[in-house]
Short mmCIF file of C-alpha atoms in Angstrom, two decimals:
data_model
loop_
_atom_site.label_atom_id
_atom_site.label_comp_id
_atom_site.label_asym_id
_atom_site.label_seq_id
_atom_site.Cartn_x
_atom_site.Cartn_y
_atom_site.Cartn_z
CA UNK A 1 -25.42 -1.75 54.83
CA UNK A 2 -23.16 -0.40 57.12
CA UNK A 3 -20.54 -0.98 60.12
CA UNK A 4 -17.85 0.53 61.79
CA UNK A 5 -16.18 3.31 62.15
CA UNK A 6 -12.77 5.30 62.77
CA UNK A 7 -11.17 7.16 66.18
CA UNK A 8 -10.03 9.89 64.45
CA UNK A 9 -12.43 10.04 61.55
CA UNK A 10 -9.65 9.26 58.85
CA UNK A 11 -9.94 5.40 57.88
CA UNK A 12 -7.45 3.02 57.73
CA UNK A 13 -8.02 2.17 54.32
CA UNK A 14 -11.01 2.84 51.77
CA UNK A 15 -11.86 0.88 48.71
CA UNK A 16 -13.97 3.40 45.86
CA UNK A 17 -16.05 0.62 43.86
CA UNK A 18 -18.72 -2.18 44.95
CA UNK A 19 -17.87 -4.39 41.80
CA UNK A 20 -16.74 -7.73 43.09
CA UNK A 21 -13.24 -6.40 42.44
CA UNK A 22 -13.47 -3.85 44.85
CA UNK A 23 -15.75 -6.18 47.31
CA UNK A 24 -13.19 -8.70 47.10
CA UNK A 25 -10.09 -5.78 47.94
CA UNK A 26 -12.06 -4.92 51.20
CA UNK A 27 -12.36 -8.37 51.99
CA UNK A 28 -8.81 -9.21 51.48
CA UNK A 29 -7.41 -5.81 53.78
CA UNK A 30 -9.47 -6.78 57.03
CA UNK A 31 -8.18 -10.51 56.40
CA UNK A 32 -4.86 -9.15 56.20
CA UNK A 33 -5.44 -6.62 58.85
CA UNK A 34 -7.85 -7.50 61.07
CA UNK A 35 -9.08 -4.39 63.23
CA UNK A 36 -8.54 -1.51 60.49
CA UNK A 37 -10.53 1.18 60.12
CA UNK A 38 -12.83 0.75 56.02
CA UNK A 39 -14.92 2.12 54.11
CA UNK A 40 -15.84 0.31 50.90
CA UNK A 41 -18.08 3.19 48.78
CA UNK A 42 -20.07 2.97 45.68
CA UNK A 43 -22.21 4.96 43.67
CA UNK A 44 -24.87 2.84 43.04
CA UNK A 45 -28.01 1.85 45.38
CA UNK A 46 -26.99 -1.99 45.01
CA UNK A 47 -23.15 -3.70 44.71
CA UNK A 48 -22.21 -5.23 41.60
CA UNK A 49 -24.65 -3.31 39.53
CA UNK A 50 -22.03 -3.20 36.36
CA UNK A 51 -20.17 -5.70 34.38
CA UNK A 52 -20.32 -8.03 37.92
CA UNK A 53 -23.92 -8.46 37.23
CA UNK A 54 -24.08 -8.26 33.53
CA UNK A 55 -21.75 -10.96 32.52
CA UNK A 56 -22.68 -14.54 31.70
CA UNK A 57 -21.48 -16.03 35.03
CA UNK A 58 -18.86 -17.98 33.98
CA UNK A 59 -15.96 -19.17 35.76
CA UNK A 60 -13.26 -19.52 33.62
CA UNK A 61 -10.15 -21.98 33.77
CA UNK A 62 -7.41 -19.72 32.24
CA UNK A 63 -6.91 -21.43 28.79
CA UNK A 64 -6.64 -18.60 26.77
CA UNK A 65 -4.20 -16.42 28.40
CA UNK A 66 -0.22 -15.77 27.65
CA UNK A 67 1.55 -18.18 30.45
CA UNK A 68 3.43 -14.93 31.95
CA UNK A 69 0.20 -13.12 32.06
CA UNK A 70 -1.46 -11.62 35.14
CA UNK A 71 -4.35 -12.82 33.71
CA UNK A 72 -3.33 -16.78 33.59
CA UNK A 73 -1.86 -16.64 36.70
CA UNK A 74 -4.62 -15.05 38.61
CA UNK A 75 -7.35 -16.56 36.43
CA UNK A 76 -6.47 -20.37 37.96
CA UNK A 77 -6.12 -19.58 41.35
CA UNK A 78 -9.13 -17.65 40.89
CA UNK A 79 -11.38 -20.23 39.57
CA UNK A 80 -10.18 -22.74 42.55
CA UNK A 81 -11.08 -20.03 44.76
CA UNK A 82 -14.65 -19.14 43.67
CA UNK A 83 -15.69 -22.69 43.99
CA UNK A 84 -13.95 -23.23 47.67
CA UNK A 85 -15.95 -19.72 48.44
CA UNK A 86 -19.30 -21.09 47.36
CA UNK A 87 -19.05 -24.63 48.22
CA UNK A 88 -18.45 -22.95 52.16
CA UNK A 89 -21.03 -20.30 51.88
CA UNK A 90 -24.23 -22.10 50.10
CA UNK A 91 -23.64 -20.56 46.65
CA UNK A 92 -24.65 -22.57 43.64
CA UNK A 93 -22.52 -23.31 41.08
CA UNK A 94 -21.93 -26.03 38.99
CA UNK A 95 -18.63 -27.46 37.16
CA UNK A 96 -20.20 -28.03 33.62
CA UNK A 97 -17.23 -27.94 32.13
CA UNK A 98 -16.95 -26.03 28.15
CA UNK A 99 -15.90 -27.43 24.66
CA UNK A 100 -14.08 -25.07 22.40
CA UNK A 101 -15.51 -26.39 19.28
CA UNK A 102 -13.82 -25.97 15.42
CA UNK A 103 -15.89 -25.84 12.72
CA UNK A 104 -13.51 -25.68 9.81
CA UNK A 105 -9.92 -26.26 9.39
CA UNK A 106 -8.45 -22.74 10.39
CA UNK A 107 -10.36 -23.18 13.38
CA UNK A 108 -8.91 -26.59 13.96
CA UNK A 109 -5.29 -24.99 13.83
CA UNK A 110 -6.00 -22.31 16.00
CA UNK A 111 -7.33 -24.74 18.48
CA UNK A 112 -4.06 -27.01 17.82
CA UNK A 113 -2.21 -23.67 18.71
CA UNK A 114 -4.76 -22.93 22.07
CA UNK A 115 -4.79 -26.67 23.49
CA UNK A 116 -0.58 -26.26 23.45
CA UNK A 117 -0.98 -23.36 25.36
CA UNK A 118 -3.17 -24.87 27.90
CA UNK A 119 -1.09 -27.38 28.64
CA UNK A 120 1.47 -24.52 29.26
CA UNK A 121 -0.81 -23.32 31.43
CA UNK A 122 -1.29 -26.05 33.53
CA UNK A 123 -5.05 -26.00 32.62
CA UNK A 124 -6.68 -29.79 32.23
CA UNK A 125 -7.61 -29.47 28.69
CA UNK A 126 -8.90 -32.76 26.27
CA UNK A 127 -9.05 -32.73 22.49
CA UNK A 128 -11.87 -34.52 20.83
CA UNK A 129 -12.12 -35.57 17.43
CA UNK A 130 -16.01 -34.74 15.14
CA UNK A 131 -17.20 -38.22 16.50
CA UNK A 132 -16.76 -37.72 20.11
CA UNK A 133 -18.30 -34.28 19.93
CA UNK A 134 -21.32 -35.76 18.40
CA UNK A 135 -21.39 -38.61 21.33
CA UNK A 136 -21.28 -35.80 24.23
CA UNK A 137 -22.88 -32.99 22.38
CA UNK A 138 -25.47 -34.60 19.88
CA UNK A 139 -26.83 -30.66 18.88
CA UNK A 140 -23.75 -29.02 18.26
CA UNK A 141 -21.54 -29.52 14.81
CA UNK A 142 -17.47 -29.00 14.43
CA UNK A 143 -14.50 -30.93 13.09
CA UNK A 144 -12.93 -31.07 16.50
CA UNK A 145 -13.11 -29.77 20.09
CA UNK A 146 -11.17 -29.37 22.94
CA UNK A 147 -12.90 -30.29 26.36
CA UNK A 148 -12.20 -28.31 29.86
CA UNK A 149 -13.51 -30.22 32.69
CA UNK A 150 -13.01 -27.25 35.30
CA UNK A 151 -15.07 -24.65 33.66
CA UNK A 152 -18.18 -23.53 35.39
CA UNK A 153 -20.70 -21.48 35.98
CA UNK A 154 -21.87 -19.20 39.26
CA UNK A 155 -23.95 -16.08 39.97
CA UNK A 156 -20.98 -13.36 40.54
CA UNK A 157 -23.64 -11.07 42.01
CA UNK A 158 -24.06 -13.66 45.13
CA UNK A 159 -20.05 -13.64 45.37
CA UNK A 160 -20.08 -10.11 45.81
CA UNK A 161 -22.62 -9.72 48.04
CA UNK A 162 -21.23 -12.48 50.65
CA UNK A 163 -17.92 -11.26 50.41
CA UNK A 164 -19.67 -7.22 51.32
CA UNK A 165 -21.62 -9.62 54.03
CA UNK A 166 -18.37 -10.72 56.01
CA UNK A 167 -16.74 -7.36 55.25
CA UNK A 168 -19.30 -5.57 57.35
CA UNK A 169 -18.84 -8.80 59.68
CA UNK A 170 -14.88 -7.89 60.13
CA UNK A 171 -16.22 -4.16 61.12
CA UNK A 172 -15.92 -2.36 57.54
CA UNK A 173 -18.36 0.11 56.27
CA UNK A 174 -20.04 -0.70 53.14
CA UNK A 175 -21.38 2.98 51.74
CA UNK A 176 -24.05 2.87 48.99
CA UNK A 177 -25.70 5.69 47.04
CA UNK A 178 -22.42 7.71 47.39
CA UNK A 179 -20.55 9.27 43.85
CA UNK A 180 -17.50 10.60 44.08
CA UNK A 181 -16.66 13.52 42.36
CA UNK A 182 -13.21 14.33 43.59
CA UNK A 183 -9.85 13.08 45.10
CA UNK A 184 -7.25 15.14 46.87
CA UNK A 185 -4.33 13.46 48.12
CA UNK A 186 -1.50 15.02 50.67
CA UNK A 187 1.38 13.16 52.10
CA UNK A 188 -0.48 11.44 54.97
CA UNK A 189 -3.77 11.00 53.82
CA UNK A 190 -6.27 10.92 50.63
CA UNK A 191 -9.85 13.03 50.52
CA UNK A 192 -12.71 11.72 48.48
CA UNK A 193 -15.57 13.65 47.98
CA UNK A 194 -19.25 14.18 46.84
CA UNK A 195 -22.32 16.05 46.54
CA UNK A 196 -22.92 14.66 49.91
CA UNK A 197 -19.74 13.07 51.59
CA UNK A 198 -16.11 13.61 52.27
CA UNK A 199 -14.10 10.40 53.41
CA UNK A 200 -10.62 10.85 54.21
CA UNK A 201 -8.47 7.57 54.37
CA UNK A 202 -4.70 6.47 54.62
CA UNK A 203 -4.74 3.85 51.70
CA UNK A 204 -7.22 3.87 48.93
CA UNK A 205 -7.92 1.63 46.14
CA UNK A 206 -9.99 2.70 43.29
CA UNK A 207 -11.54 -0.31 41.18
CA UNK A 208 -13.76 1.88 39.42
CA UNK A 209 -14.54 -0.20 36.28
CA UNK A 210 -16.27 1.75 33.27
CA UNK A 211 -15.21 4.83 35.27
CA UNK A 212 -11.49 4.09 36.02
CA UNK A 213 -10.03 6.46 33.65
CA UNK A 214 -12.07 8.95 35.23
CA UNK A 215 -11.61 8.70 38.33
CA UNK A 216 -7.60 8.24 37.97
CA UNK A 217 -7.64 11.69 36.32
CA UNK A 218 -9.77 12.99 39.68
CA UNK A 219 -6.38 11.54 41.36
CA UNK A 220 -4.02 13.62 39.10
CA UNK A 221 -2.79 10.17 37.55
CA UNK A 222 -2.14 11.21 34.09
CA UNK A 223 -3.93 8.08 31.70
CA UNK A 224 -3.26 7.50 28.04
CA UNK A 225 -5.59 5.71 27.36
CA UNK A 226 -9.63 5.68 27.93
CA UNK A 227 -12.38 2.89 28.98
CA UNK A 228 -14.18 2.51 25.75
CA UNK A 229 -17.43 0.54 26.37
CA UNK A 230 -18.56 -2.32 24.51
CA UNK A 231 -21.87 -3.38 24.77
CA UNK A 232 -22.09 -6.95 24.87
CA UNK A 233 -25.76 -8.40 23.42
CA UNK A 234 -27.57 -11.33 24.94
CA UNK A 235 -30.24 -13.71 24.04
CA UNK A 236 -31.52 -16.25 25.73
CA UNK A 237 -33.70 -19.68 24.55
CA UNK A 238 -36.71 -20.58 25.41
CA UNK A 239 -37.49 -23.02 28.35
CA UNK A 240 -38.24 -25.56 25.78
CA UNK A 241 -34.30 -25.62 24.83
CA UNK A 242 -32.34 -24.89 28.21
CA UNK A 243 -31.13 -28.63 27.93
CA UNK A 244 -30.37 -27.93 24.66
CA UNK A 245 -26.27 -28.62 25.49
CA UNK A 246 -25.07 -29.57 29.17
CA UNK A 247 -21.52 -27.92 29.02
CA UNK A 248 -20.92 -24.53 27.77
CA UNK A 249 -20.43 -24.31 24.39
CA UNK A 250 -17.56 -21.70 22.68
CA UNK A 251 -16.72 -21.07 19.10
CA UNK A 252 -12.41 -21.33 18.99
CA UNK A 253 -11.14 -17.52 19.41
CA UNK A 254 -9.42 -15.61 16.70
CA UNK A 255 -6.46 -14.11 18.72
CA UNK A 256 -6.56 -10.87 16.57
CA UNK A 257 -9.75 -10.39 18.58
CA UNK A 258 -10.08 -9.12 22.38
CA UNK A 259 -13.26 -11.07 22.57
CA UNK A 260 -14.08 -14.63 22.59
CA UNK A 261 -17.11 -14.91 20.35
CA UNK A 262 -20.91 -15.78 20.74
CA UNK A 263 -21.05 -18.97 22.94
CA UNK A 264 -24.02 -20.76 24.38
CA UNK A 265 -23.75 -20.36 28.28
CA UNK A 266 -25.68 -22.39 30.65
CA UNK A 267 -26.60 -20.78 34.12
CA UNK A 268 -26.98 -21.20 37.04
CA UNK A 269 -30.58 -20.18 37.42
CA UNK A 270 -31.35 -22.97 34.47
CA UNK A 271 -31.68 -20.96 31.77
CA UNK A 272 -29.51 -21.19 28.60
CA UNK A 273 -28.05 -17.88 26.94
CA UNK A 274 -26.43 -17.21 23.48
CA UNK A 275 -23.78 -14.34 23.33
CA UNK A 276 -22.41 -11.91 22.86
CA UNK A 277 -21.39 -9.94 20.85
CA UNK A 278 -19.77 -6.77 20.93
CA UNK A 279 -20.37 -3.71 19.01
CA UNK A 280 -19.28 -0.10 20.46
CA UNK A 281 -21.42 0.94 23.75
CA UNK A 282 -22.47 5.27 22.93
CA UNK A 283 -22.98 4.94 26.67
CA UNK A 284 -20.86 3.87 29.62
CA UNK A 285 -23.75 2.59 31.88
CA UNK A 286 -26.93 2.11 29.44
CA UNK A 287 -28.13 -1.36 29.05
CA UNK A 288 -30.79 -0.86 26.80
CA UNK A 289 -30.73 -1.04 23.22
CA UNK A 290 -29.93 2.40 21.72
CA UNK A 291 -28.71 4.17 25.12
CA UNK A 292 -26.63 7.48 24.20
CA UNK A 293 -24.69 9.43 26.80
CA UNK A 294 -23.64 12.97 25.01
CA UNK A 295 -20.47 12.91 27.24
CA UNK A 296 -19.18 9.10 27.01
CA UNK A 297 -19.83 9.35 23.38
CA UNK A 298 -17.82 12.76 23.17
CA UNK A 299 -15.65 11.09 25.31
CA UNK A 300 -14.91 7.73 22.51
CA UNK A 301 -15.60 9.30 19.20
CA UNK A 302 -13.00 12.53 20.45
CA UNK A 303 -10.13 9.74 21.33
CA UNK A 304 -7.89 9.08 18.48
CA UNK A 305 -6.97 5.77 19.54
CA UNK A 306 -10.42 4.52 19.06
CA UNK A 307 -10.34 5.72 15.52
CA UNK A 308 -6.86 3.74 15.36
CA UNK A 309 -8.89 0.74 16.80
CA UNK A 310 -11.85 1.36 14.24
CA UNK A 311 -9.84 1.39 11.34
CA UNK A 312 -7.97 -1.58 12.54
CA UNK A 313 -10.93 -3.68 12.80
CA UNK A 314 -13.36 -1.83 10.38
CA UNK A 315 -14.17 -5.20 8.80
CA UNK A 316 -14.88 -7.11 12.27
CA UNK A 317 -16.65 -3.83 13.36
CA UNK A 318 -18.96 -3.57 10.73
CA UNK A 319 -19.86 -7.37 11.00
CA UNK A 320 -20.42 -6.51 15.20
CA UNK A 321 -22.76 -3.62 14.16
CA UNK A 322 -24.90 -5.73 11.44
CA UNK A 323 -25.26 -8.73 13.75
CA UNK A 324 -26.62 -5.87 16.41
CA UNK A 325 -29.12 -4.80 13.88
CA UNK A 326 -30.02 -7.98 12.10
CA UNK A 327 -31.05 -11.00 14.42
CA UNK A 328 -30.47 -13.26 11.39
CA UNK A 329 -26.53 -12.45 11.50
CA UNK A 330 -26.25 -12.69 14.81
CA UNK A 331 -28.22 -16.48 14.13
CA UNK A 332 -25.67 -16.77 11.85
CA UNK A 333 -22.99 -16.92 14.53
CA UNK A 334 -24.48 -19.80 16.72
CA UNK A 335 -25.16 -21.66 13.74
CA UNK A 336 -21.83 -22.47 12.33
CA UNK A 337 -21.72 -24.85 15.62
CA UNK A 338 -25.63 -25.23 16.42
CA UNK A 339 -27.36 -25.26 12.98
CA UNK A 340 -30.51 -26.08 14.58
CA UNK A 341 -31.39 -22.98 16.24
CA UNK A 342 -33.85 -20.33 14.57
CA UNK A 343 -34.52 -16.80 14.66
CA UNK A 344 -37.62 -17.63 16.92
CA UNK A 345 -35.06 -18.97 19.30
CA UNK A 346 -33.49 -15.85 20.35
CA UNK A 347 -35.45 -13.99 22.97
CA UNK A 348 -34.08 -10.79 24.68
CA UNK A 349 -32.09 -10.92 27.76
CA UNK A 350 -30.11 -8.21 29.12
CA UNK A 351 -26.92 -6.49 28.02
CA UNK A 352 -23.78 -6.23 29.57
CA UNK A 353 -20.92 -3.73 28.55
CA UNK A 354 -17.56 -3.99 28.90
CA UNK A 355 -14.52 -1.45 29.80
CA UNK A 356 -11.76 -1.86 27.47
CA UNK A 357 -8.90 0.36 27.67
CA UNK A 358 -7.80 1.41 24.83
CA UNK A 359 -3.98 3.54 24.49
CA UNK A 360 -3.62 6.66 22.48
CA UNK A 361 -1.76 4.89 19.75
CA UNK A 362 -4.56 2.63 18.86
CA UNK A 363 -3.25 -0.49 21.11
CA UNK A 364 -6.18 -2.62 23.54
CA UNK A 365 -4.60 -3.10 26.54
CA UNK A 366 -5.11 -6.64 26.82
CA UNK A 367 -3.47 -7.80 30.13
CA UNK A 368 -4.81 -5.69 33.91
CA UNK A 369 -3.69 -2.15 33.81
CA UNK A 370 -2.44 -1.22 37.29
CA UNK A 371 -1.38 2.30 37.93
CA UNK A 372 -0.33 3.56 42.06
CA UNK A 373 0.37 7.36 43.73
CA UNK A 374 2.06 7.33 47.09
CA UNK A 375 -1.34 6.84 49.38
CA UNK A 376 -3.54 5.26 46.23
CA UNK A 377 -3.83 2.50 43.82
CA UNK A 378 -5.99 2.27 40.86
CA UNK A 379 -7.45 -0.55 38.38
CA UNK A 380 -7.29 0.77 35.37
CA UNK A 381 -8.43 -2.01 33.15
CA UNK A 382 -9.77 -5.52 34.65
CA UNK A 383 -10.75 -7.11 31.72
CA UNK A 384 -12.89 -10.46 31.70
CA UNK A 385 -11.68 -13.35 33.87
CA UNK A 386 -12.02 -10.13 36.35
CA UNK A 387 -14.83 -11.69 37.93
CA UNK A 388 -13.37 -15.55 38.02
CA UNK A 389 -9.67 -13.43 39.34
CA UNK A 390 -11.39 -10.77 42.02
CA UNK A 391 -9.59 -12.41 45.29
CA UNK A 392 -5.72 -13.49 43.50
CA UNK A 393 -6.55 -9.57 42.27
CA UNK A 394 -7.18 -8.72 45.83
CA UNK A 395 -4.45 -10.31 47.03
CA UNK A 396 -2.28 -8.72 44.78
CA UNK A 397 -3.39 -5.58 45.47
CA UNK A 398 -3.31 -5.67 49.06
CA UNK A 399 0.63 -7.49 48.91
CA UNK A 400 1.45 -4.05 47.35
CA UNK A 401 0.40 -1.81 49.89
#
């Protein structure tokens, strides 16, 4: 996949990372400037072969997020935009909408606490008593709920590879099967290069995901902090029991916690998937069950702010880890809101992991981590609604440039 090319051989502008972030950064410069030389370059031998394609494909309305946040901001015009994109280029999706559901009466504060926020937020947001739960959801169980109509659901991996599509359409390069194992930058210009390739461009714009504190350190960006990987672990139902629910189906978040819990998640493909958890990933880019990298795990277990985090959370960890082991804890999870699911429910689906950035003094770097040189910019940490914010991120990016 491939188009385009430079005068000079020095491009206008290259983008290192075919994650929907990066897709979506591409997309946004020729928009902006239509007739530039790019080159948008990844590693693997398909885009969005990371957390775009490992995550549960939803599109998310921006309820949870502080109202100064980058992440409630982008998250809303996100979500508006990733339904305009696939209505106009023959992507499903569907607005299913998702009920936050309490099922005791700390719950029920916190998701007092979250509907205030929402309406902050400027998110449409309903609260539901026990009985109006049952009416719309006659399988699930809580004391209350709060109802978001603009919720959906969408295959990010189709995004991604539209968006790459029309970049090659507006004359960019899209470069697969390429690693980078260096960056050199001079006052006019910045070198990437691998086993195989050297690309020198202008402007570039790392979105490098699980590998973003790496390759910022290949830039000579000093980072306190590192990605630590947390593997996220999916089931799915059987066939019998994908019309088990018809919205999406979340337990109220704890705010101590970076993640929002095991939820039920209908797709787009018609299946229905429970998860997931998160326990810590020993490797940076193994899906499978039991996947050690020597170096990613030197690289977590040798970073004293994940022992900061670990101790922190030892209690939360070690209830991650047994649900990992145990199928019956992880049952455990779904059933405080869908006590009729068994352990013959829960049928393997894939993994994703997630990059979490973690500072030196223990701290998760909740919010996007952004971090520029004079000729580059880097994104550091693009936590999840990443995929539902990829163009306002875009646009962000390129309105700094």
């Amino acid at each position: 996949m491939s188009s385009g090319g430079t005068g000079d051989g020095v491009y206008d502008f290259c983008v290192l990372g075919g994650g929907i972030v990066g897709v979506a950064t591409a997309h946004r410069m020729l928009t902006k400037f239509p007739g530039a030389s790019l080159a948008l370059v990844e590693k693997e031998s398909a885009l969005a072969a990371h957390q775009t394609g490992h995550n549960s494909g939803v599109i998310h309305s921006g309820i949870y997020y502080p109202p100064d946040s980058l992440k409630a901001r982008l998250c809303r015009a996100g979500a508006a935009w990733n339904k305009e994109f696939a209505a106009a280029n023959d992507i499903p999706f569907r607005e299913c909408g998702k009920l936050l559901v309490a099922t005791d009466s700390a719950e029920l504060a916190r998701m007092r606490d979250l509907y205030e926020r929402s309406i902050t937020n400027g998110v449409d947001v309903e609260a539901i008593d026990a009985a109006e739960l049952a009416r719309r959801e006659p399988r699930i169980t809580g004391v209350g709920a709060l109802f978001v109509p603009s919720t959906g659901i969408i295959d990010y991996p189709k995004v991604a590879t539209a968006l790459a599509d029309q970049v090659v359409a507006m004359g960019g390069r899209v470069l697969l099967d390429t690693p980078i194992e260096a960056i050199g930058e001079t006052d006019a210009t910045v070198t990437i290069s691998g086993p195989a390739t050297s690309i020198t461009t202008r402007t570039l714009v790392v979105c490098a995901g699980l590998q973003a504190d790496r390759m910022a350190r290949k830039a000579g960006i000093r980072t306190d902090f590192r990605i630590v990987p947390f593997r996220g672990e999916y089931y799915r139902l059987p066939a019998a029991r994908a019309d088990l629910v018809r919205t999406l189906i979340y337990p109220v978040p704890d705010p101590a916690l970076p993640f929002l819990g095991v939820h039920l998640s209908p797709t787009i493909d018609g299946e229905l998937t429970v998860g997931p958890n998160a326990v810590l990933g020993l490797a940076r880019e193994g899906y499978a069950k039991g996947s050690v990298s020597a170096r990613d795990a030197v690289d977590v277990l040798g970073f004293p702010g994940f022992h900061r985090v670990a101790r922190a959370h030892v209690r939360t960890g070690a209830r991650e880890l047994r649900n990992s082991l145990f199928k019956r804890g992880y049952l455990a999870e779904c059933r405080k809101y869908c006590p009729e699911l068994t352990v013959a429910d829960l049928l393997p689906h894939r993994a994703g992991i997630r990059a979490q950035a973690v500072l030196r003094d223990g701290s998760l770097v909740h919010d996007f981590l952004i971090e520029r040189t004079p000729r580059s910019i880097h994104v550091l940490n693009a936590p999840s609604p990443a995929a539902t914010s990829a163009m306002p991120i875009a646009e962000y990016l390129v309105d700094q440039l």
